[in-house]
Coordinates of C-alpha atoms in Angstrom, one line a residue:
Chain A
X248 CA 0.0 0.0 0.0
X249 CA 1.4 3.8 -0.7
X250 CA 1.6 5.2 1.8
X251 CA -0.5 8.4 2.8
X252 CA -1.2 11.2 5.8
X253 CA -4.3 10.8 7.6
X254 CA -6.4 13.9 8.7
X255 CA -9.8 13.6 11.1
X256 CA -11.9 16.3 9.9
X257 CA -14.5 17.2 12.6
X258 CA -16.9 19.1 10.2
X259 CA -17.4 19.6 6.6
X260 CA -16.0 22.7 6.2
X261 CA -12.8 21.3 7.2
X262 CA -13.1 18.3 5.0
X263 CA -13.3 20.5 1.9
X264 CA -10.6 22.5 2.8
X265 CA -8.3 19.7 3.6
X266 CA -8.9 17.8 0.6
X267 CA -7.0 18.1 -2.8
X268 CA -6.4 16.1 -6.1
X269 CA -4.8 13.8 -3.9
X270 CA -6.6 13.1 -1.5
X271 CA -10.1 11.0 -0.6
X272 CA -12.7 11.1 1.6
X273 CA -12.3 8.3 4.1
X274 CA -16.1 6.9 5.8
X275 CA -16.1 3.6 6.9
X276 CA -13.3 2.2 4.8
X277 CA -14.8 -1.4 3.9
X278 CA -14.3 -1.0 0.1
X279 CA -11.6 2.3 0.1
X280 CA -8.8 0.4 2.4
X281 CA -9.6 -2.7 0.3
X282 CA -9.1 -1.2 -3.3
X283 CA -5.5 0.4 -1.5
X284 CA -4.5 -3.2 -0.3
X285 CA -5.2 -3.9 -3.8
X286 CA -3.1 -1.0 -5.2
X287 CA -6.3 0.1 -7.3
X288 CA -6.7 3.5 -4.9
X289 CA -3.1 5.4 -3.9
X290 CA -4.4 8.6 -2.3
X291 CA -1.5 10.4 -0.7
X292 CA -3.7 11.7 1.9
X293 CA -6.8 10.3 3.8
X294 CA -9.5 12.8 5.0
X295 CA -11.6 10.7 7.2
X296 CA -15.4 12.1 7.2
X297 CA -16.3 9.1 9.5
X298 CA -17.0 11.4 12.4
X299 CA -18.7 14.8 10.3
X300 CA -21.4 15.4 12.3
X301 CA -23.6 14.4 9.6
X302 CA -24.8 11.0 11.7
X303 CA -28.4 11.6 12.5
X304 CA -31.4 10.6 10.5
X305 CA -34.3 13.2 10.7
X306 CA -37.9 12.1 10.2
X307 CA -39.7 15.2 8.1
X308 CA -42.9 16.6 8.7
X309 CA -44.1 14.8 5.3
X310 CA -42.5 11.3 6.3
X311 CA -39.5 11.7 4.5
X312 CA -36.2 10.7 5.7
X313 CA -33.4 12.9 6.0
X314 CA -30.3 10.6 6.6
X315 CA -26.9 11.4 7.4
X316 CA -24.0 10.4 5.1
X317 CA -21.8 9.3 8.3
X318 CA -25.0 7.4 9.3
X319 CA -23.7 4.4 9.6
X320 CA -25.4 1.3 7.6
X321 CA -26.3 -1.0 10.5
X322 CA -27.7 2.2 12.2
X323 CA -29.9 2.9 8.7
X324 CA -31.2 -0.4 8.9
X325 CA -32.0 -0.4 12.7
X326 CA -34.0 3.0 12.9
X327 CA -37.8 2.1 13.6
X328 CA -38.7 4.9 12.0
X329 CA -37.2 3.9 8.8
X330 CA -38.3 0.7 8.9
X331 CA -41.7 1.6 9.0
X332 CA -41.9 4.2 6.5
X333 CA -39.5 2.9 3.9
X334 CA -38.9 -0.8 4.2
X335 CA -37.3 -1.6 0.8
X336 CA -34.7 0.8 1.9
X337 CA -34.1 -0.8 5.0
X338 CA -34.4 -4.6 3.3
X339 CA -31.9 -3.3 0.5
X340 CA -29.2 -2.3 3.2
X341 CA -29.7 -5.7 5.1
X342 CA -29.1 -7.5 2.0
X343 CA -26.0 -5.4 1.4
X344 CA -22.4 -7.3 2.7
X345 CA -22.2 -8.7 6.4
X346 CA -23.4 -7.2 9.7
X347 CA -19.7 -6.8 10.3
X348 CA -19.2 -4.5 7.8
X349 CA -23.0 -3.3 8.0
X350 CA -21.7 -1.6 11.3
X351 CA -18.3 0.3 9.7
X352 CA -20.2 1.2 6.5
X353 CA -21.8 4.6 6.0
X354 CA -24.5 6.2 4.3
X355 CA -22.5 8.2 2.2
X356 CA -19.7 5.6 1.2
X357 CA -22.2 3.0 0.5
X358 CA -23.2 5.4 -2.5
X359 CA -19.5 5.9 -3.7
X360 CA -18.1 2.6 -3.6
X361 CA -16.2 1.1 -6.4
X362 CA -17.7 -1.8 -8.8
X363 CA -16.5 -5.1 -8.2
X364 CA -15.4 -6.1 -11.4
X365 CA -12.7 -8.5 -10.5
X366 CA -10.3 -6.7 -13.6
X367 CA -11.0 -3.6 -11.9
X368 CA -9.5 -4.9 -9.0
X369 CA -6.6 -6.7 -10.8
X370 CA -3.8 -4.1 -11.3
X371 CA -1.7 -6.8 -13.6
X372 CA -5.3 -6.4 -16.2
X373 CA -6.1 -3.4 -18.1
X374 CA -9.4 -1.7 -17.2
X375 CA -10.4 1.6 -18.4
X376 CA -11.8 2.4 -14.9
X377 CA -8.6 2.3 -13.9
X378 CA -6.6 2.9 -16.0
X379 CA -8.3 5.0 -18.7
X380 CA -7.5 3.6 -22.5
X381 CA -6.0 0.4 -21.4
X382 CA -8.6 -1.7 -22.5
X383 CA -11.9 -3.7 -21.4
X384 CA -11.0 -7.6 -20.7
X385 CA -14.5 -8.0 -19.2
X386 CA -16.2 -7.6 -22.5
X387 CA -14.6 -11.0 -23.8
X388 CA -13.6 -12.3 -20.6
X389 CA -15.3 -12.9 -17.4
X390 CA -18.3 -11.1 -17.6
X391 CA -21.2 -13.5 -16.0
X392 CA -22.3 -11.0 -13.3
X393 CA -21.4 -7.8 -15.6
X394 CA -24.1 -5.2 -17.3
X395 CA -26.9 -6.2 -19.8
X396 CA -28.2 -2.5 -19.7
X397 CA -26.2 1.0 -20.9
X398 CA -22.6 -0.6 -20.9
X399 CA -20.7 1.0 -23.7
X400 CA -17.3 -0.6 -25.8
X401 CA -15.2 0.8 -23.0
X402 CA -16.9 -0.8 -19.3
X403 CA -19.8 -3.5 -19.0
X404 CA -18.8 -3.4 -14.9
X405 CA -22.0 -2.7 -12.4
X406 CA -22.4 -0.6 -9.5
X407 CA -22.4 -2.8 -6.5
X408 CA -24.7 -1.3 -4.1
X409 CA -28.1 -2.5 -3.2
X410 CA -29.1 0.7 -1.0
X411 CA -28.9 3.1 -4.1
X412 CA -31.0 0.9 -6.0
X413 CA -33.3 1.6 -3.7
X414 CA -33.0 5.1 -3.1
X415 CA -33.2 5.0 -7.3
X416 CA -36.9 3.7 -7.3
X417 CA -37.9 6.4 -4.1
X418 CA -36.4 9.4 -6.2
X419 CA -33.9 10.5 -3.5
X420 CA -31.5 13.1 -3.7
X421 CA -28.0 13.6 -1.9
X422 CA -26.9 16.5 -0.6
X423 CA -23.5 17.8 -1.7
X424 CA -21.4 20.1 -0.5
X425 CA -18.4 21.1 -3.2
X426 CA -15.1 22.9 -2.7
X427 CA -16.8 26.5 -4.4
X428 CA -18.4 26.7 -1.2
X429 CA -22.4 26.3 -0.8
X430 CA -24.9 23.0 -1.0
X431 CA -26.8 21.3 -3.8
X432 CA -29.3 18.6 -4.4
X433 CA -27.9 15.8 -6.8
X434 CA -31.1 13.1 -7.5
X435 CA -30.2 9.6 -7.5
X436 CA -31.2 9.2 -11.1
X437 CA -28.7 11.9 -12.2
X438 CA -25.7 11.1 -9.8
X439 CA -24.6 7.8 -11.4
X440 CA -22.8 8.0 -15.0
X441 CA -23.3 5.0 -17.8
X442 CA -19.6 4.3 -18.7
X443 CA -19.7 6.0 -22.0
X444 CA -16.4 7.0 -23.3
X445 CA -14.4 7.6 -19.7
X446 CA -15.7 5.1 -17.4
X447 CA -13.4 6.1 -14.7
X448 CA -15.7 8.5 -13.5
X449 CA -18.9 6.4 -12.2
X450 CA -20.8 10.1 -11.0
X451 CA -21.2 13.1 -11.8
X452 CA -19.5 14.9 -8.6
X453 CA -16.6 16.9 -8.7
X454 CA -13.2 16.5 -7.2
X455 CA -13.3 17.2 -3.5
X456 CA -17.9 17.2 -3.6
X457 CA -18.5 15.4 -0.1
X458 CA -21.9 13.8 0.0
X459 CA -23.2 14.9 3.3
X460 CA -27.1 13.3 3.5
X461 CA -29.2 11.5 0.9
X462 CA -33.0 13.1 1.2
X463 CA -35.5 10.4 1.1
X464 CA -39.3 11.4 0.2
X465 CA -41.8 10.3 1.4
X466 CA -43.5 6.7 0.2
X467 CA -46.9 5.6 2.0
X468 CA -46.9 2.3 -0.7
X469 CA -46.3 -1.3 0.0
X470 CA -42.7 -1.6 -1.1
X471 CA -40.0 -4.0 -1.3
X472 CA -36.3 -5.2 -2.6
X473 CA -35.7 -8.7 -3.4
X474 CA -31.9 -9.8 -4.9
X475 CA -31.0 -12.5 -6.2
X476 CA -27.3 -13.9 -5.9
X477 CA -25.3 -17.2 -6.2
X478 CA -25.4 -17.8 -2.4
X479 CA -28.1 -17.7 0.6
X480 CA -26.5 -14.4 2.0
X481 CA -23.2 -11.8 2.0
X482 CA -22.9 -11.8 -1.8
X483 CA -23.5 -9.1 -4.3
X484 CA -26.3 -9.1 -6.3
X485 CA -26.8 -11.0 -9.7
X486 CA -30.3 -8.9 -10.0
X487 CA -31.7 -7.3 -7.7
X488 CA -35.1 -5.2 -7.8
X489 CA -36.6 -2.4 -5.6
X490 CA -40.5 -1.7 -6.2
X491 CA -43.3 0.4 -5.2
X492 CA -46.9 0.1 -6.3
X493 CA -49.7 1.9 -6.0
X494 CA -53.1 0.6 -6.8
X495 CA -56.7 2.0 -6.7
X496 CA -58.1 0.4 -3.9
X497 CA -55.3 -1.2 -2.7
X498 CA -52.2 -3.3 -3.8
X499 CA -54.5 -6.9 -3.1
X500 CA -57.8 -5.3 -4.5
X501 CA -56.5 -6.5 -8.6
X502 CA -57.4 -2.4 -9.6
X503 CA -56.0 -0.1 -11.7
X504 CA -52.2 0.7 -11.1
X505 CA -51.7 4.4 -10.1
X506 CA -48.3 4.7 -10.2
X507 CA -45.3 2.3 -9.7
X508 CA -41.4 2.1 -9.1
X509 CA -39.0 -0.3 -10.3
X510 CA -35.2 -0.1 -10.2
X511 CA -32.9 -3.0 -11.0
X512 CA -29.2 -3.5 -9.6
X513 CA -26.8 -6.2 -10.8
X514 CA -27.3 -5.0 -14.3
X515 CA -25.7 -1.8 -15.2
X516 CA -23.2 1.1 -14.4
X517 CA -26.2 2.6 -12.3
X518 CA -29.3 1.5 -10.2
X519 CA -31.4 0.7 -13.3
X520 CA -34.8 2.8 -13.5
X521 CA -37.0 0.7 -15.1
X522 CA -39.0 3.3 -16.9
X523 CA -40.3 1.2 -19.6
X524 CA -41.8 -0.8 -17.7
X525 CA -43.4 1.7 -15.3
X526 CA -44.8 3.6 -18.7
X527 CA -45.9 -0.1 -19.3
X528 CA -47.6 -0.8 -15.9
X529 CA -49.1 3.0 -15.4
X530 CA -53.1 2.1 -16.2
X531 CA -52.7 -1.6 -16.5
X532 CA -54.7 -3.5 -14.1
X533 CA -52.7 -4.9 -11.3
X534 CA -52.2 -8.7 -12.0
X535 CA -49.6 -11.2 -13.0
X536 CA -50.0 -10.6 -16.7
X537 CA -49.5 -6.8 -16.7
X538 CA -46.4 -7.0 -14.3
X539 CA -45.1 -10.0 -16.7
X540 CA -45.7 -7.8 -19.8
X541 CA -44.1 -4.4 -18.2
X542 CA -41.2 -6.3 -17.4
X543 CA -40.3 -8.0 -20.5
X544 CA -40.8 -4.1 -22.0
X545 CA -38.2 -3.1 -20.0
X546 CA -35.6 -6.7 -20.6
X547 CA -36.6 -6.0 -24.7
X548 CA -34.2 -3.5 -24.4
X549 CA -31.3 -5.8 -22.7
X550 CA -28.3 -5.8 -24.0
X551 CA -26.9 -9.3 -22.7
X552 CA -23.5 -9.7 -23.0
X553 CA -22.0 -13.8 -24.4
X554 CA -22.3 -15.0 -20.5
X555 CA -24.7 -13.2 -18.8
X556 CA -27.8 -13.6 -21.2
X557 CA -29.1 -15.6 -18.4
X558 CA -29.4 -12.0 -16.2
X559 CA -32.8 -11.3 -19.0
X560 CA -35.2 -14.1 -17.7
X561 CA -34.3 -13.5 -13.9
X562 CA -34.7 -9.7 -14.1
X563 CA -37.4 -10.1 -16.1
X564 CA -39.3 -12.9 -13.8
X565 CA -37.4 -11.4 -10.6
X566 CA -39.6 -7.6 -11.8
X567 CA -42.4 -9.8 -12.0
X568 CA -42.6 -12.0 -8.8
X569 CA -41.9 -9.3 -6.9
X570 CA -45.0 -6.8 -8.4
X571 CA -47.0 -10.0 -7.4
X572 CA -46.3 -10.4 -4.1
X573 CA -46.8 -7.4 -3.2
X574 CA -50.6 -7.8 -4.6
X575 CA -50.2 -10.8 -2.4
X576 CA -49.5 -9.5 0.8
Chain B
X51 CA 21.0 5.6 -4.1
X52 CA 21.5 8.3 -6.8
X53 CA 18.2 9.9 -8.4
X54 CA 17.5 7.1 -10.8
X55 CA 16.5 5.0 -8.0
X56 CA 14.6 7.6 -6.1
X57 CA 12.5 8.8 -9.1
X58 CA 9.0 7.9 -8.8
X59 CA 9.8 5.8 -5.8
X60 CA 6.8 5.1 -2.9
X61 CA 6.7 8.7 -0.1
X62 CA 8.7 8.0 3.2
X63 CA 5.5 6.1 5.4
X64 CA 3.6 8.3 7.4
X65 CA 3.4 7.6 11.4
X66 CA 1.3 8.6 14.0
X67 CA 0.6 8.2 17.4
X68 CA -3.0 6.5 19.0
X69 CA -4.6 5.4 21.8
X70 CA -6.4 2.1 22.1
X71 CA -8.1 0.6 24.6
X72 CA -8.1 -3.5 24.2
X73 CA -9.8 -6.0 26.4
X74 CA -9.3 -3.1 29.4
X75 CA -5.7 -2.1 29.1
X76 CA -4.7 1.3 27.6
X77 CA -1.8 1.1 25.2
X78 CA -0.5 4.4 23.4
X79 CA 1.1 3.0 20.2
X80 CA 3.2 4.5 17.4
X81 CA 1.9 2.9 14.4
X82 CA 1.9 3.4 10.1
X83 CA -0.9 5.0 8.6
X84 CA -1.1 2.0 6.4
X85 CA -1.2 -0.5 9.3
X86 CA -4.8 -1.8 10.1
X87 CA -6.5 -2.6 13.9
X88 CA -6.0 -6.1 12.7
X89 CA -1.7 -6.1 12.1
X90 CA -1.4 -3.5 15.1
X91 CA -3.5 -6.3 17.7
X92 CA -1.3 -9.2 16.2
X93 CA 2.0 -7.9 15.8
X94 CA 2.2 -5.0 18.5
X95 CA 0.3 -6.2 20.9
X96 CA 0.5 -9.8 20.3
X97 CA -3.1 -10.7 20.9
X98 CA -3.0 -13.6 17.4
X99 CA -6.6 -14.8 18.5
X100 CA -8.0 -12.4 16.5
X101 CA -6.9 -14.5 13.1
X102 CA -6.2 -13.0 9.4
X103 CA -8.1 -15.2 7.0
X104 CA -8.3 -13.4 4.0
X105 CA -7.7 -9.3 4.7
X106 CA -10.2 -8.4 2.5
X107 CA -13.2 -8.5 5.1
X108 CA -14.6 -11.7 3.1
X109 CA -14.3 -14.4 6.0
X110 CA -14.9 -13.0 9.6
X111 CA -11.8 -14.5 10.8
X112 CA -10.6 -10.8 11.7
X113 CA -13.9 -10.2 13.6
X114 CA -13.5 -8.2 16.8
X115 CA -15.7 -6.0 18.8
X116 CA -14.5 -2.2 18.4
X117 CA -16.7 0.3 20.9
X118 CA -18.8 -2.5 21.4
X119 CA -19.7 -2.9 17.6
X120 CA -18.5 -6.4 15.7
X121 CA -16.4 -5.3 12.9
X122 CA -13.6 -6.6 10.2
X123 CA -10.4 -5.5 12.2
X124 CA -8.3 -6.2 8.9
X125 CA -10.6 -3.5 6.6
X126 CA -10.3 -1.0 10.0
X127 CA -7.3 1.9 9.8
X128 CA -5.6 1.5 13.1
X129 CA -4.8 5.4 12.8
X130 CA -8.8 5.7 11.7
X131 CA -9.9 4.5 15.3
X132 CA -7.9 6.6 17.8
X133 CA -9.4 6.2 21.0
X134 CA -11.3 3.2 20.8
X135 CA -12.1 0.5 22.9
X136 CA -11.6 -3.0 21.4
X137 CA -12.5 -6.5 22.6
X138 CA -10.8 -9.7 21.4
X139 CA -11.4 -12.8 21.9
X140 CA -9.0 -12.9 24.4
X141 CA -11.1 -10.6 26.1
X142 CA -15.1 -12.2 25.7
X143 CA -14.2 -14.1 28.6
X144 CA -13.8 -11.1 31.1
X145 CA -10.4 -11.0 33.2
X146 CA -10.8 -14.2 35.7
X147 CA -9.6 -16.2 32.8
X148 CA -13.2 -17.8 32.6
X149 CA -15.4 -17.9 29.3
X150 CA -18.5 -16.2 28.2
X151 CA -22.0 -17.9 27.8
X152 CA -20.9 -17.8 23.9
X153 CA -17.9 -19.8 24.4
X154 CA -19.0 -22.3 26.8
X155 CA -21.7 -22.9 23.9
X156 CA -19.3 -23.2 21.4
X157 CA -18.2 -26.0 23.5
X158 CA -20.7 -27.4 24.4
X159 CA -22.1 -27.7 21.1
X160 CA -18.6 -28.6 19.7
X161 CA -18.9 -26.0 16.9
X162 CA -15.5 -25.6 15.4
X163 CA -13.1 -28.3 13.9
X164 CA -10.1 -26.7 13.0
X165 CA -10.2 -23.5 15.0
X166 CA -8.9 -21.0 12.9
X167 CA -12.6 -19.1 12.3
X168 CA -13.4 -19.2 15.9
X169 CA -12.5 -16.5 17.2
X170 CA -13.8 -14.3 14.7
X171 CA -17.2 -16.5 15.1
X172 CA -17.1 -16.0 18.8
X173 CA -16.8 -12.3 18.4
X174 CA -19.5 -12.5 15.6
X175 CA -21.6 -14.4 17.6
X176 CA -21.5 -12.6 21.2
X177 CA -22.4 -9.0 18.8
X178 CA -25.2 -11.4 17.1
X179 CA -27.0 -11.9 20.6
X180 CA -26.9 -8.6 21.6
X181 CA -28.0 -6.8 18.3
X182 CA -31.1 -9.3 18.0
X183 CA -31.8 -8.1 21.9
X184 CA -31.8 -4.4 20.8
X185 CA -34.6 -5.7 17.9
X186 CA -32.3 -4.9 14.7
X187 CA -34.2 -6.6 11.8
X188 CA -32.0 -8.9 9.8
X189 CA -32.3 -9.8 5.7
X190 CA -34.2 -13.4 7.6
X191 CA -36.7 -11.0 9.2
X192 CA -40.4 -11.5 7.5
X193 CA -41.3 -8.1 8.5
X194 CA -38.4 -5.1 9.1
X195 CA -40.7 -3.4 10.9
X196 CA -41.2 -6.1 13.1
X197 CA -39.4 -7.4 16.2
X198 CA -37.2 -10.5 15.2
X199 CA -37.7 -14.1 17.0
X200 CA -33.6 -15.3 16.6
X201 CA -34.2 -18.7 15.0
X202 CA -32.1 -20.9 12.8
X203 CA -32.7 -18.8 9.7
X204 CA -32.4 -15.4 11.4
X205 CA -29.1 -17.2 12.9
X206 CA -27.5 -18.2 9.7
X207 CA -28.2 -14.7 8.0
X208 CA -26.4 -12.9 11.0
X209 CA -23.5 -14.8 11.3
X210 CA -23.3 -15.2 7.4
X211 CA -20.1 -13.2 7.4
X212 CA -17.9 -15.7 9.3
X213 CA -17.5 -18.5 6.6
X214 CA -16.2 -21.8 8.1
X215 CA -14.3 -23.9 5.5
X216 CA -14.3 -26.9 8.0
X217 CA -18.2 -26.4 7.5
X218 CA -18.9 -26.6 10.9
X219 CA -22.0 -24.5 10.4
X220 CA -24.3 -26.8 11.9
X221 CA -22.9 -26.7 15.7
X222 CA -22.6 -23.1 15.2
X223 CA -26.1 -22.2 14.6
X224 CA -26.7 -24.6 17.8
X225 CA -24.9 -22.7 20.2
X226 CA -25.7 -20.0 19.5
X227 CA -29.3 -20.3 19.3
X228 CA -28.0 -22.2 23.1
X229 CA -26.2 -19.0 24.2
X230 CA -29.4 -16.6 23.2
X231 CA -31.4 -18.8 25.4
X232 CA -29.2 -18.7 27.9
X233 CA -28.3 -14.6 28.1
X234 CA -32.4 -14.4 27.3
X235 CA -32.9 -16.4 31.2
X236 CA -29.8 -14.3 32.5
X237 CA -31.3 -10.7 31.5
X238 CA -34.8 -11.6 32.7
X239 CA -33.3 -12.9 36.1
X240 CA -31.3 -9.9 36.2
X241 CA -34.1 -7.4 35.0
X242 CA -31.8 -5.6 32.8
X243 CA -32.1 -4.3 29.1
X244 CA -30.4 -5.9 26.5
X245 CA -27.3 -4.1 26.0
X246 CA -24.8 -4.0 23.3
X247 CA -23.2 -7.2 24.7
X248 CA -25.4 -10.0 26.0

């Protein structure tokens, strides 16, 4: 490992002023230490925004969630209030690693961790997310858990989180606070990047922007985030699906969907809004045939690569299941 | 060395100086940034229960409590977690040299072969009891929003991040559904609320 300096930063104003091209923002460390055992991340200097005061989550007026980015993940997934209000969040961080790493994970890091594409993580392989214009060996190579959606010549890799898949399907927002001084909003569906031509940058922050709470509106519909993976538990997803539905009359009642939200992980650069297949569902009477023909409109547009065609059926059954059994319930 | 050799060549390591607290005994330690809670409890302090599987936070091996939390020691900064207090397994047992209800149903229950993932599991396991007593949901839990009942399935989901390649897995889930019993009767007798530890 390089080494680096280390440097506490006790509130955000001093994490933006003690952060430069050379530096990142520590928070929990459970993917950043590992990518700098790995050689993949040589910061010269750690700022560690573990302890930003940032590590409360606020219940709003409207039952929305405010949640701290130094929140940490096993704190996120133990708050009653959030379990209540927004449970495919809280199922979507449980599903996320182990409880050990649940507990040093935070909010904010779980939103900027690094795909797990295992050349990504190979410094002795080219990968132009590390190593921009080196080459893709995952688009010929090992590639059974890579991207079906939005991947581009350059990077078929994932995101690997499960929590931003559901934050995806509830329209949250982070907050971010950049080195020009001030705070902006940054929605979920407009801080990941598809790879494109430069897939070493997987958002659209700026050097030195420090995430310092992800805004969570309010749901009031039966929700929930299933993910499927090639063991029982502590495995990254395969596919993965967060969804909401609302239904005139209520989810069992077989009425008229009102509105609905479906986001896929496992299967692209980003959490995957399914918008094709909420256009598909929006009118459509709530029953096993509609969810089954909204989700293959949304898989018609796939784009499997030679080993992970098999990631088209699951989503596309995984979308559908899941819509049921919430009319189920 | 003449310039060749020094161009491009890795920054001098960075040092600094912590405090820890492990198993009840201060220690104020010099240590490399790079150098994680894991490497500084082995090889400064000398405390090798706490075991380094794969240091990559895969296999639980590492597991230790750190302010009363379970957590990968080997993906933890040393220099990141000045002032905390850590417990080993050398520590679970308290200071009499005795065990804890966790160990003596590890025994009981003969759930390890090898060894080499039991500390971690012990450590794990003894965090386990005590975040099901505070009512954390789990991925096993029907219902987030609802209290959890810790059986076999809620077991195997918490402690799915200490792998055992001896596959003693069985015997694990047995004592420690034994142990929750037991610090369950032990609480109630004692009228206290479920802490961090059991």
């Amino acid at each position: 490992m390089r080494p680096f300096a280390y440097e506490r930063a006790g509130t955000a104003e001093e994490a933006l002023a003690k952060h430069d091209d050379d530096a990142l923002y520590l928070g929990g460390g459970t993917n950043l230490v590992d990518l700098m055992r790995l050689g993949v991340a040589t910061p010269a200097r750690l700022v560690d925004v573990a302890h930003l005061p940032c590590d409360r989550i606020e219940r709003g007026a409207d039952g929305g969630l405010v949640i701290g980015a130094a929140v940490r993940n096993s704190d996120l997934a133990a708050d009653p209030a959030a379990r209540r209000s927004h449970p495919l969040l809280v199922e979507a961080v449980l599903t996320g690693a182990s409880g050990q790493i649940r507990n040093q994970a935070t909010v904010g890091g779980n939103l900027l961790q690094r795909t797990r594409c295992s050349y990504f993580q190979d410094i002795t392989k080219p990968c132009n997310k590390r190593e921009p214009g080196s080459g893709c060996p995952a688009r010929e190579g090992e590639h059974h858990n890579h991207a079906i959606f939005g991947h581009s010549a350059a990077c078929v890799a994932t995101h690997p989180s499960d929590m931003a898949v559901a934050l995806a399907a509830l329209d949250a927002s982070v907050r971010v606070r950049g080195r020009g001084g001030g705070e902006r909003a940054v929605p979920l569906g407009e801080l990941y990047r598809r790879p494109g031509e430069d897939p070493s940058r997987d958002t659209a922050l700026e050097p030195g922007d420090l995430i310092t709470a992800v805004e969570v509106p309010p749901l009031g519909l039966p929700s929930r985030y299933r993910k499927v993976r090639e063991r029982a538990s502590f495995a990254f997803a395969l596919v993965s699906v967060a969804v909401a539905l609302d239904v005139e009359g209520g989810a069992a009642g077989g009425g008229t969907v009102r509105d609905c939200r479906i986001a896929l992980g496992g299967v692209a650069h980003l959490p995957w809004r399914a918008h094709r297949a909420e256009a598909v569902l929006r009118g459509a009477p709530a029953t096993a045939e509609s969810f089954l023909r909204a989700a293959e409109a949304e898989l018609e547009a796939a784009e499997p690569l030679r080993d992970n065609r098999y990631k088209v059926p699951l989503a596309t059954n995984l979308i559908a299941r899941t819509l049921t059994e919430l009319t189920e319930r | 060395m003449d310039s060749a050799d020094t161009a491009g060549a890795a920054p001098p390591p960075v040092r600094a100086e912590i405090t820890l607290t492990v198993n009840g005994t201060g220690h104020r330690l010099g240590v490399d940034t790079r150098t994680s809670l894991l490497d500084v409890l082995r090889e400064e302090l000398g405390l090798t229960g706490s075991k380094k599987g794969c240091d990559h936070g895969q296999c639980g091996a590492c597991t230790v409590l750190l302010d009363g939390r379970r957590v990968n020691a080997c993906l933890a900064l040393a220099v990141a977690h000045d002032g905390a207090d850590v417990v080993t397994v050398e520590g679970l047992g308290g200071g009499d040299g005795g065990l804890s209800p966790v160990q003596e149903a590890f025994l009981e229950c003969d759930a390890f072969q090898c060894g080499y993932c039991t500390p971690g599991q012990l450590c794990s396991a003894t965090a386990v009891l005590g975040e099901a007593a505070r009512g954390w949901p789990s991925a096993a839990t029907p219902d987030v929003a609802d209290e959890p009942r810790l059986d076999d399935a809620e077991i195997r989901e918490r402690m799915s991040g200490n792998l055992c390649r001896c596959g003693a897995y069985v015997n694990i889930v047995a004592a420690v559904r034994g142990a929750a019993v037991r610090g369950a009767a032990v609480r109630e007798a004692a009228g206290t609320e479920p802490g961090i530890l059991p």
